CSV table of C-alpha atoms in Angstrom, one decimal:
chain,number,residue,atom,x,y,z
A,159,UNK,CA,0.0,0.0,0.0
A,160,UNK,CA,1.3,3.5,-0.9
A,161,UNK,CA,0.9,6.3,1.6
A,162,UNK,CA,0.8,9.8,0.4
A,163,UNK,CA,2.7,11.9,3.0
A,164,UNK,CA,2.2,15.1,1.0
A,165,UNK,CA,-1.5,15.2,1.6
A,166,UNK,CA,-1.6,15.1,5.4
A,167,UNK,CA,-4.2,17.7,6.1
A,168,UNK,CA,-6.3,16.9,9.2
A,169,UNK,CA,-8.8,14.1,8.6
A,170,UNK,CA,-8.6,14.6,4.9
A,171,UNK,CA,-8.1,11.0,3.8
A,172,UNK,CA,-7.9,7.5,5.2
A,173,UNK,CA,-4.0,7.6,5.0
A,174,UNK,CA,-4.0,10.2,7.7
A,175,UNK,CA,-5.9,7.9,10.1
A,176,UNK,CA,-3.4,5.1,9.5
A,177,UNK,CA,-0.5,7.2,10.7
A,178,UNK,CA,-2.6,8.8,13.4
A,179,UNK,CA,-3.7,5.5,15.0
A,180,UNK,CA,-0.1,4.2,14.9
A,181,UNK,CA,1.1,7.3,16.7
A,182,UNK,CA,-1.7,7.1,19.3
A,183,UNK,CA,-0.7,3.5,20.4
A,184,UNK,CA,1.8,4.6,23.1
A,185,UNK,CA,-0.6,7.3,24.4
A,186,UNK,CA,-3.4,4.8,24.6
A,187,UNK,CA,-1.3,2.1,26.3
A,188,UNK,CA,0.2,4.7,28.8
A,189,UNK,CA,-3.2,6.0,29.8
A,190,UNK,CA,-4.6,2.5,30.1
A,191,UNK,CA,-1.9,1.7,32.7
A,192,UNK,CA,-2.4,5.1,34.4
A,193,UNK,CA,0.5,7.0,32.9
A,194,UNK,CA,0.5,10.1,30.8
A,195,UNK,CA,3.6,10.4,28.6
A,196,UNK,CA,3.6,14.2,28.3
A,197,UNK,CA,6.9,14.4,26.4
A,198,UNK,CA,5.7,11.9,23.9
A,199,UNK,CA,2.3,13.7,23.5
A,200,UNK,CA,4.1,16.9,22.8
A,201,UNK,CA,6.4,15.2,20.2
A,202,UNK,CA,3.5,13.4,18.7
A,203,UNK,CA,1.6,16.7,18.3
A,204,UNK,CA,4.6,18.5,16.8
A,205,UNK,CA,5.1,15.7,14.3
A,206,UNK,CA,1.5,15.9,13.0
A,207,UNK,CA,1.7,19.7,13.0
A,208,UNK,CA,4.8,19.4,10.9
A,209,UNK,CA,3.0,17.1,8.5
A,210,UNK,CA,0.2,19.6,8.2
A,211,UNK,CA,2.6,22.4,7.2
A,212,UNK,CA,5.0,20.2,5.2
A,213,UNK,CA,5.8,20.7,1.5
A,214,UNK,CA,4.4,23.8,-0.2
A,215,UNK,CA,2.7,24.8,3.1
A,216,UNK,CA,6.0,25.5,4.9
A,217,UNK,CA,5.3,29.3,4.9
A,218,UNK,CA,2.1,28.7,6.9
A,219,UNK,CA,4.2,26.8,9.4
A,220,UNK,CA,6.6,29.8,9.7
A,221,UNK,CA,3.5,32.1,10.1
A,222,UNK,CA,2.2,29.9,12.9
A,223,UNK,CA,5.5,30.1,14.8
A,224,UNK,CA,5.6,33.9,14.4
A,225,UNK,CA,2.0,34.3,15.4
A,226,UNK,CA,2.5,32.0,18.5
A,227,UNK,CA,5.4,34.1,19.7
A,228,UNK,CA,3.4,37.3,19.3
A,229,UNK,CA,0.3,35.9,21.1
A,230,UNK,CA,2.5,34.4,23.9
A,231,UNK,CA,4.2,37.8,24.4
A,232,UNK,CA,0.9,39.6,24.4
A,233,UNK,CA,-0.8,37.2,26.8
A,234,UNK,CA,2.1,37.2,29.3
A,235,UNK,CA,2.5,40.9,29.1
A,236,UNK,CA,-1.2,41.4,29.9
A,237,UNK,CA,-1.0,38.8,32.7
A,238,UNK,CA,2.0,40.7,34.2
A,239,UNK,CA,0.2,44.0,33.9
A,240,UNK,CA,-3.0,42.6,35.4
A,241,UNK,CA,-1.1,41.2,38.4
A,242,UNK,CA,1.2,44.2,39.1
A,243,UNK,CA,-0.7,47.2,37.8
A,244,UNK,CA,-4.2,48.7,37.8
A,245,UNK,CA,-6.9,47.0,35.7
A,246,UNK,CA,-7.4,49.8,33.1
A,247,UNK,CA,-10.1,49.1,30.6
A,248,UNK,CA,-8.3,50.6,27.7
A,249,UNK,CA,-5.3,48.3,28.2
A,250,UNK,CA,-7.6,45.3,28.1
A,251,UNK,CA,-9.3,46.5,24.9
A,252,UNK,CA,-5.8,47.1,23.4
A,253,UNK,CA,-4.7,43.6,24.3
A,254,UNK,CA,-7.8,42.1,22.7
A,255,UNK,CA,-7.4,44.2,19.6
A,256,UNK,CA,-3.8,43.3,19.2
A,257,UNK,CA,-4.7,39.6,19.6
A,258,UNK,CA,-7.2,39.8,16.7
A,259,UNK,CA,-5.3,42.1,14.3
A,260,UNK,CA,-3.6,39.3,12.4
A,261,UNK,CA,-7.0,37.6,11.9
A,262,UNK,CA,-8.6,40.8,10.7
A,263,UNK,CA,-5.7,41.4,8.2
A,264,UNK,CA,-6.1,37.8,6.9
A,265,UNK,CA,-9.8,38.4,6.3
A,266,UNK,CA,-9.1,41.7,4.5
A,267,UNK,CA,-6.4,40.0,2.4
A,268,UNK,CA,-8.7,37.2,1.4
A,269,UNK,CA,-11.5,39.6,0.4
A,270,UNK,CA,-9.3,42.2,-1.2
A,271,UNK,CA,-6.2,40.6,-2.7
A,272,UNK,CA,-5.2,44.0,-4.2
A,273,UNK,CA,-4.6,45.3,-0.7
A,274,UNK,CA,-1.2,43.5,-0.9
A,275,UNK,CA,-1.1,42.6,2.8
A,276,UNK,CA,1.8,40.2,3.5
A,277,UNK,CA,0.5,36.7,2.9
A,278,UNK,CA,2.8,35.4,5.7
A,279,UNK,CA,0.0,36.2,8.1
A,280,UNK,CA,-2.2,33.4,6.9
A,281,UNK,CA,-2.1,29.8,8.1
A,282,UNK,CA,-4.4,27.0,8.8
A,283,UNK,CA,-6.0,27.3,12.2
A,284,UNK,CA,-5.4,31.1,12.8
A,285,UNK,CA,-9.1,31.7,13.7
A,286,UNK,CA,-9.2,29.0,16.4
A,287,UNK,CA,-5.9,29.9,18.0
A,288,UNK,CA,-7.1,33.6,18.1
A,289,UNK,CA,-10.3,32.5,19.8
A,290,UNK,CA,-8.4,30.7,22.4
A,291,UNK,CA,-6.0,33.6,23.0
A,292,UNK,CA,-8.8,36.1,23.3
A,293,UNK,CA,-10.6,33.8,25.7
A,294,UNK,CA,-7.6,33.6,28.0
A,295,UNK,CA,-7.0,37.4,27.9
A,296,UNK,CA,-10.6,38.0,28.8
A,297,UNK,CA,-10.5,35.5,31.7
A,298,UNK,CA,-7.2,37.0,33.0
A,299,UNK,CA,-9.0,40.4,33.1
A,300,UNK,CA,-11.9,38.8,35.0
A,301,UNK,CA,-9.6,37.2,37.5
A,302,UNK,CA,-10.7,33.7,36.5
A,303,UNK,CA,-7.2,32.9,35.3
A,304,UNK,CA,-4.5,34.0,37.7
A,305,UNK,CA,-1.5,31.9,36.4
A,306,UNK,CA,-0.7,30.5,33.0
A,307,UNK,CA,1.8,27.6,32.7
A,308,UNK,CA,3.8,28.1,29.5
A,309,UNK,CA,3.9,24.4,28.5
A,310,UNK,CA,0.2,23.9,29.2
A,311,UNK,CA,-0.7,27.0,27.3
A,312,UNK,CA,1.3,25.9,24.3
A,313,UNK,CA,-0.3,22.5,24.4
A,314,UNK,CA,-3.7,24.2,24.6
A,315,UNK,CA,-3.1,26.5,21.7
A,316,UNK,CA,-1.4,23.8,19.5
A,317,UNK,CA,-3.6,20.8,20.5
A,318,UNK,CA,-3.5,19.3,17.0
A,319,UNK,CA,-6.8,17.4,16.9
A,320,UNK,CA,-8.7,20.7,17.0
A,321,UNK,CA,-6.2,23.2,15.6
A,322,UNK,CA,-7.7,23.7,12.1
A,323,UNK,CA,-11.4,23.9,12.7
A,324,UNK,CA,-12.2,23.3,16.4
A,325,UNK,CA,-14.1,22.5,18.5
A,326,UNK,CA,-13.0,25.4,20.7
A,327,UNK,CA,-12.0,24.3,24.1
A,328,UNK,CA,-11.5,26.4,27.2
A,329,UNK,CA,-8.1,26.8,28.9
A,330,UNK,CA,-9.2,26.1,32.5
A,331,UNK,CA,-11.0,22.9,31.4
A,332,UNK,CA,-8.1,21.7,29.3
A,333,UNK,CA,-5.5,22.5,32.0
A,334,UNK,CA,-7.3,20.2,34.5
A,335,UNK,CA,-7.0,17.2,32.2
A,336,UNK,CA,-3.8,17.6,30.2
A,337,UNK,CA,-1.4,16.5,33.0
A,338,UNK,CA,-3.1,13.7,34.9
A,339,UNK,CA,-4.1,10.3,33.6
A,340,UNK,CA,-7.7,9.3,34.0
A,341,UNK,CA,-8.7,6.2,36.0
A,342,UNK,CA,-8.8,3.0,34.0
A,343,UNK,CA,-12.5,2.5,34.2
A,344,UNK,CA,-13.1,6.1,33.1
A,345,UNK,CA,-10.6,5.8,30.3
A,346,UNK,CA,-12.2,2.5,29.0
A,347,UNK,CA,-15.4,4.5,28.7
A,348,UNK,CA,-13.5,7.2,26.8
A,349,UNK,CA,-12.1,4.5,24.5
A,350,UNK,CA,-15.6,3.2,23.7
A,351,UNK,CA,-16.9,6.7,23.0
A,352,UNK,CA,-13.8,7.6,20.9
A,353,UNK,CA,-14.3,4.5,18.8
A,354,UNK,CA,-17.9,5.3,18.3
A,355,UNK,CA,-17.3,8.9,17.4
A,356,UNK,CA,-14.5,7.8,15.0
A,357,UNK,CA,-16.8,5.5,13.0
A,358,UNK,CA,-19.6,8.0,13.2
A,359,UNK,CA,-17.3,10.6,11.7
A,360,UNK,CA,-16.4,8.2,8.9
A,361,UNK,CA,-20.1,7.7,8.1
A,362,UNK,CA,-20.7,11.4,8.2
A,363,UNK,CA,-17.7,12.8,6.3
A,364,UNK,CA,-16.6,10.1,3.9
A,365,UNK,CA,-20.0,8.6,3.1
A,366,UNK,CA,-22.9,11.0,3.6
A,367,UNK,CA,-20.7,14.1,3.2
A,368,UNK,CA,-19.2,12.6,0.0
A,369,UNK,CA,-22.7,11.7,-1.4
A,370,UNK,CA,-24.2,15.1,-0.8
A,371,UNK,CA,-21.1,17.3,-1.5
A,372,UNK,CA,-19.1,15.4,-4.1
A,373,UNK,CA,-21.6,13.2,-5.9
A,374,UNK,CA,-24.9,15.0,-5.9
A,375,UNK,CA,-24.2,18.8,-5.3
A,376,UNK,CA,-22.2,19.4,-8.5
A,377,UNK,CA,-25.0,17.9,-10.6
A,378,UNK,CA,-27.6,20.0,-9.0
A,379,UNK,CA,-25.4,23.1,-9.3
A,380,UNK,CA,-24.9,22.6,-13.0
A,381,UNK,CA,-28.7,22.0,-13.6
A,382,UNK,CA,-29.5,25.2,-11.6
A,383,UNK,CA,-27.0,27.2,-13.6
A,384,UNK,CA,-28.3,26.0,-16.9
A,385,UNK,CA,-31.9,26.8,-15.8
A,386,UNK,CA,-30.8,30.2,-14.6
A,387,UNK,CA,-29.0,31.1,-17.8
A,388,UNK,CA,-32.0,30.0,-19.8
A,389,UNK,CA,-34.3,31.9,-17.4
A,390,UNK,CA,-36.0,28.7,-16.5
A,391,UNK,CA,-38.4,30.2,-14.0
A,392,UNK,CA,-40.2,27.4,-12.2
A,393,UNK,CA,-37.6,24.9,-13.2
A,394,UNK,CA,-34.8,27.1,-11.7
A,395,UNK,CA,-36.9,27.4,-8.5
A,396,UNK,CA,-37.0,23.6,-8.1
A,397,UNK,CA,-33.3,23.2,-8.7
A,398,UNK,CA,-32.5,26.0,-6.3
A,399,UNK,CA,-34.6,24.3,-3.6
A,400,UNK,CA,-32.7,21.0,-4.3
A,401,UNK,CA,-29.4,22.9,-4.0
A,402,UNK,CA,-30.5,24.5,-0.7
A,403,UNK,CA,-31.3,21.1,0.9
A,404,UNK,CA,-28.3,19.3,-0.6
A,405,UNK,CA,-25.8,21.9,0.4
A,406,UNK,CA,-27.3,22.1,3.9
A,407,UNK,CA,-26.9,18.3,4.3
A,408,UNK,CA,-23.3,18.4,2.9
A,409,UNK,CA,-22.4,21.3,5.2
A,410,UNK,CA,-23.7,19.4,8.3
A,411,UNK,CA,-22.3,16.0,7.6
A,412,UNK,CA,-18.9,17.3,6.4
A,413,UNK,CA,-18.4,19.6,9.4
A,414,UNK,CA,-20.0,17.3,12.0
A,415,UNK,CA,-17.8,14.5,10.7
A,416,UNK,CA,-14.7,16.5,11.1
A,417,UNK,CA,-15.7,17.6,14.6
A,418,UNK,CA,-16.4,14.0,15.6
A,419,UNK,CA,-12.9,13.0,14.4
A,420,UNK,CA,-11.4,15.8,16.5
A,421,UNK,CA,-13.4,14.7,19.6
A,422,UNK,CA,-12.6,11.1,19.0
A,423,UNK,CA,-8.8,11.7,18.8
A,424,UNK,CA,-9.0,13.9,21.9
A,425,UNK,CA,-10.8,11.1,23.8
A,426,UNK,CA,-8.1,8.6,22.8
A,427,UNK,CA,-5.6,11.1,24.3
A,428,UNK,CA,-7.6,11.4,27.5
A,429,UNK,CA,-8.9,14.9,26.8
A,430,UNK,CA,-12.6,15.6,26.8
A,431,UNK,CA,-12.8,18.1,24.0
A,432,UNK,CA,-16.5,19.4,24.0
A,433,UNK,CA,-18.9,18.2,21.3
A,434,UNK,CA,-19.8,20.6,18.5
A,435,UNK,CA,-23.1,19.3,17.3
A,436,UNK,CA,-26.2,17.9,19.1
A,437,UNK,CA,-28.9,17.0,16.6
A,438,UNK,CA,-29.4,20.6,15.3
A,439,UNK,CA,-32.1,19.8,12.8
A,440,UNK,CA,-34.6,18.8,15.4
A,441,UNK,CA,-34.5,22.3,16.9
A,442,UNK,CA,-37.9,23.9,17.4
A,443,UNK,CA,-36.7,27.5,17.1
A,444,UNK,CA,-33.7,29.3,15.8
A,445,UNK,CA,-32.3,30.0,19.3
A,446,UNK,CA,-32.4,26.3,20.1
A,447,UNK,CA,-30.6,25.7,16.8
A,448,UNK,CA,-27.7,27.8,17.9
A,449,UNK,CA,-27.5,25.8,21.1
A,450,UNK,CA,-27.1,22.7,19.0
A,451,UNK,CA,-25.1,23.8,15.9
A,452,UNK,CA,-21.3,24.4,16.1
A,453,UNK,CA,-21.9,24.8,19.9
A,454,UNK,CA,-18.4,25.6,20.9
A,455,UNK,CA,-18.3,28.6,18.5
A,456,UNK,CA,-21.8,29.8,19.3
A,457,UNK,CA,-21.1,29.5,23.1
A,458,UNK,CA,-17.8,31.4,22.6
A,459,UNK,CA,-19.6,34.2,20.8
A,460,UNK,CA,-22.3,34.2,23.4
A,461,UNK,CA,-19.9,34.4,26.3
A,462,UNK,CA,-17.3,36.8,24.9
A,463,UNK,CA,-19.3,39.1,22.6
A,464,UNK,CA,-23.1,38.9,23.5
A,465,UNK,CA,-22.7,38.9,27.3
A,466,UNK,CA,-19.8,41.3,27.3
A,467,UNK,CA,-21.7,43.8,25.1
A,468,UNK,CA,-24.8,43.4,27.3
A,469,UNK,CA,-22.9,44.1,30.5
A,470,UNK,CA,-21.2,47.1,28.9
A,471,UNK,CA,-24.4,48.5,27.6
A,472,UNK,CA,-26.2,48.0,30.9
A,473,UNK,CA,-23.3,49.7,32.8
A,474,UNK,CA,-23.3,52.6,30.4
A,475,UNK,CA,-27.1,52.7,30.3
A,476,UNK,CA,-27.1,52.7,26.5
A,477,UNK,CA,-30.6,51.2,26.4
A,478,UNK,CA,-33.5,51.8,28.7
A,479,UNK,CA,-35.5,48.8,27.3
A,480,UNK,CA,-33.9,45.4,28.0
A,481,UNK,CA,-35.7,44.0,24.9
A,482,UNK,CA,-34.0,46.6,22.7
A,483,UNK,CA,-30.7,45.8,24.4
A,484,UNK,CA,-30.9,42.1,23.6
A,485,UNK,CA,-31.9,42.9,20.0
A,486,UNK,CA,-28.9,45.2,19.6
A,487,UNK,CA,-26.6,42.5,21.1
A,488,UNK,CA,-28.0,39.9,18.7
A,489,UNK,CA,-27.3,42.2,15.7
A,490,UNK,CA,-23.7,42.8,16.9
A,491,UNK,CA,-23.2,39.1,17.7
A,492,UNK,CA,-24.3,37.8,14.3
A,493,UNK,CA,-22.7,40.7,12.4
A,494,UNK,CA,-19.4,39.8,13.9
A,495,UNK,CA,-20.0,36.1,13.1
A,496,UNK,CA,-20.7,37.0,9.5
A,497,UNK,CA,-17.6,39.1,9.2
A,498,UNK,CA,-15.6,36.3,10.8
A,499,UNK,CA,-16.6,33.9,8.1
A,500,UNK,CA,-15.5,36.4,5.5
A,501,UNK,CA,-16.0,39.9,4.0
A,502,UNK,CA,-18.2,38.7,1.1
A,503,UNK,CA,-21.7,40.1,1.1
A,504,UNK,CA,-23.3,36.7,1.5
A,505,UNK,CA,-21.5,36.0,4.8
A,506,UNK,CA,-22.6,39.4,6.2
A,507,UNK,CA,-26.2,38.9,5.0
A,508,UNK,CA,-26.1,35.4,6.5
A,509,UNK,CA,-25.2,36.9,9.9
A,510,UNK,CA,-27.8,39.6,9.6
A,511,UNK,CA,-30.4,37.0,8.6
A,512,UNK,CA,-29.8,35.0,11.7
A,513,UNK,CA,-29.9,38.1,13.9
A,514,UNK,CA,-33.3,39.0,12.5
A,515,UNK,CA,-34.5,35.4,12.8
A,516,UNK,CA,-33.6,35.3,16.5
A,517,UNK,CA,-35.1,38.7,17.1
A,518,UNK,CA,-38.4,37.6,15.5
A,519,UNK,CA,-38.2,34.3,17.4
A,520,UNK,CA,-37.9,36.2,20.7
A,521,UNK,CA,-40.9,38.3,19.8
A,522,UNK,CA,-42.9,35.1,19.1
A,523,UNK,CA,-41.8,33.5,22.3
A,524,UNK,CA,-42.9,36.5,24.3
A,525,UNK,CA,-46.2,36.5,22.5
A,526,UNK,CA,-46.6,32.8,23.0
A,527,UNK,CA,-45.9,33.1,26.8
A,528,UNK,CA,-48.4,35.9,27.1
A,529,UNK,CA,-51.1,33.9,25.2
A,530,UNK,CA,-50.2,30.4,26.2
A,531,UNK,CA,-53.7,29.6,27.3
A,532,UNK,CA,-55.1,30.4,23.8
A,533,UNK,CA,-52.4,28.8,21.6
A,534,UNK,CA,-52.4,25.0,20.9
A,535,UNK,CA,-49.3,23.0,22.1
A,536,UNK,CA,-49.1,19.4,20.9
A,537,UNK,CA,-47.0,17.0,18.8
A,538,UNK,CA,-48.3,18.6,15.6
A,539,UNK,CA,-47.3,22.1,16.6
A,540,UNK,CA,-43.9,20.7,17.7
A,541,UNK,CA,-43.3,19.1,14.3
A,542,UNK,CA,-44.5,22.3,12.6
A,543,UNK,CA,-41.9,24.3,14.6
A,544,UNK,CA,-39.2,21.8,13.6
A,545,UNK,CA,-40.2,22.0,10.0
A,546,UNK,CA,-40.2,25.8,9.9
A,547,UNK,CA,-36.9,26.1,11.8
A,548,UNK,CA,-35.3,23.5,9.5
A,549,UNK,CA,-36.3,25.4,6.4
A,550,UNK,CA,-35.3,28.8,7.8
A,551,UNK,CA,-31.8,27.3,8.6
A,552,UNK,CA,-31.5,25.7,5.2
A,553,UNK,CA,-32.4,29.0,3.5
A,554,UNK,CA,-29.7,30.7,5.5
A,555,UNK,CA,-27.2,28.1,4.4
A,556,UNK,CA,-28.2,28.8,0.8
A,557,UNK,CA,-27.2,32.4,1.4
A,558,UNK,CA,-24.0,31.3,3.1
A,559,UNK,CA,-23.0,29.1,0.2
A,560,UNK,CA,-22.6,32.1,-2.2
A,561,UNK,CA,-24.5,30.2,-4.9
A,562,UNK,CA,-26.9,33.0,-5.2
A,563,UNK,CA,-24.0,35.2,-6.3
A,564,UNK,CA,-23.0,32.6,-8.8
A,565,UNK,CA,-26.5,32.5,-10.2
A,566,UNK,CA,-26.6,36.3,-10.4
A,567,UNK,CA,-23.4,36.6,-12.3
A,568,UNK,CA,-24.7,33.8,-14.6
A,569,UNK,CA,-27.8,35.9,-15.3
A,570,UNK,CA,-25.7,39.0,-15.9
C-alpha cells in the first residue's frame, strides 16, 4: 500500500488515520496503565503539525510560529500587567485588539487581494488559535485565570486534533486534564466513546458528506446554472430548492464528521474536547438551533461578545428597554460572526439573517408566553416548529453558500 505523505491535512483522507492511530498507540497504552507520557504527547503533536505544514505549506508553518510568539508575548505581558498594575479598561481593549489584528488582516487580504497585505500572516487554524488567545486574555482580566503555565498554554493552543477547525476548548477545562491520567474505568469508557465517534465521523464525512457534497451537489449546481442562464423560471426554483437542501446536508455531515474526528482523537488522548453538534435539525426554534449547531463557537460568541456587550451597555445605560438591548446584542453578535466567516456580502447577509431570525423568534416567544392559554401545544405544533426552523436554517445556508451570487453573475 502506498501512503501519500504530501496530503496530510487533518482528517482529509484514510491515509491520515493510519499514521494517526499508529502514533496514538503509546498514548493509549500509557493512559490505560495510568501514565500520561507528556513528552511523547508533545512530540506526537509536533510531528503531526509538521506534516500539516510540510511541502508547499511551509510558509504557513513559519507564520504559525511567528503568530504564536506574538500571542504568547501579548498574553504574558497582559498577565503581568494585570497582576502588578491597575486593571485599566483601555489596556484590556488594546490587548484584545492586538490579539485579533492578524486575523482581521487575513480576512481583509482574502476579500481584497489587491490590498497587498503580506501573505505570511495566513495559516491553517489562525481563527481558532485567536479565539483561544482572546478567551484567555478576557478571563485573565476577569480574574478567573491568575496563572498560566507556559507548556500547558502551548499545548492548549497547539492541540493538533482541534487546531484547524475546532471544536473550541477552554483553557481552564483543558488544563485540568492535560497532565493527569484518568482512572482505568473512566478511560475505558472514553475509548468506547472515541471508537464510536471515529466510526460515526467516517459515516458522516466520507460517506454521507461525499454523497451530498461530491456526488450530488455538482450535478444540482450545473442544472440550476443551466436553468438560470436559460431563465428557466419554475424549473430554476425547483433546482434552487434542491441545491439548498443538498448543500445544507453536505455542510452538516462534512463539518460534523470533522468535529467527531477531533473529539474522538481527543478522547483517545484522555482529553474531553467538547462536542460541536447535538442533533441541530430537530430544533424547534432558531435559538435552540444555535444551542445545538457548532456549539463551541456559538457559546464562545455568546460568552465573549453577546454577554460582554450586554454588561457594557447596561453599565453605560445605553438602552432603557432590555428587549432593545438584547436585540442590539444579537445584531452585533451575528454581524461579527458574519464578518468572521469572510467579508463577502453573502457572509454578512447570513449573519444579519440569523440576527433578524432570533429577534423575530424572541418576539414570538414573548407573544406565546403571554397567550399560552389560547395557543395550541401538541405534537403537531412541535413538528411544525421543527419544519419551519429547518427550512429557515437551510435558506440561511443557501445564502451562506454564495451560490446566489454565482446565479446572479450567470444571469448578468
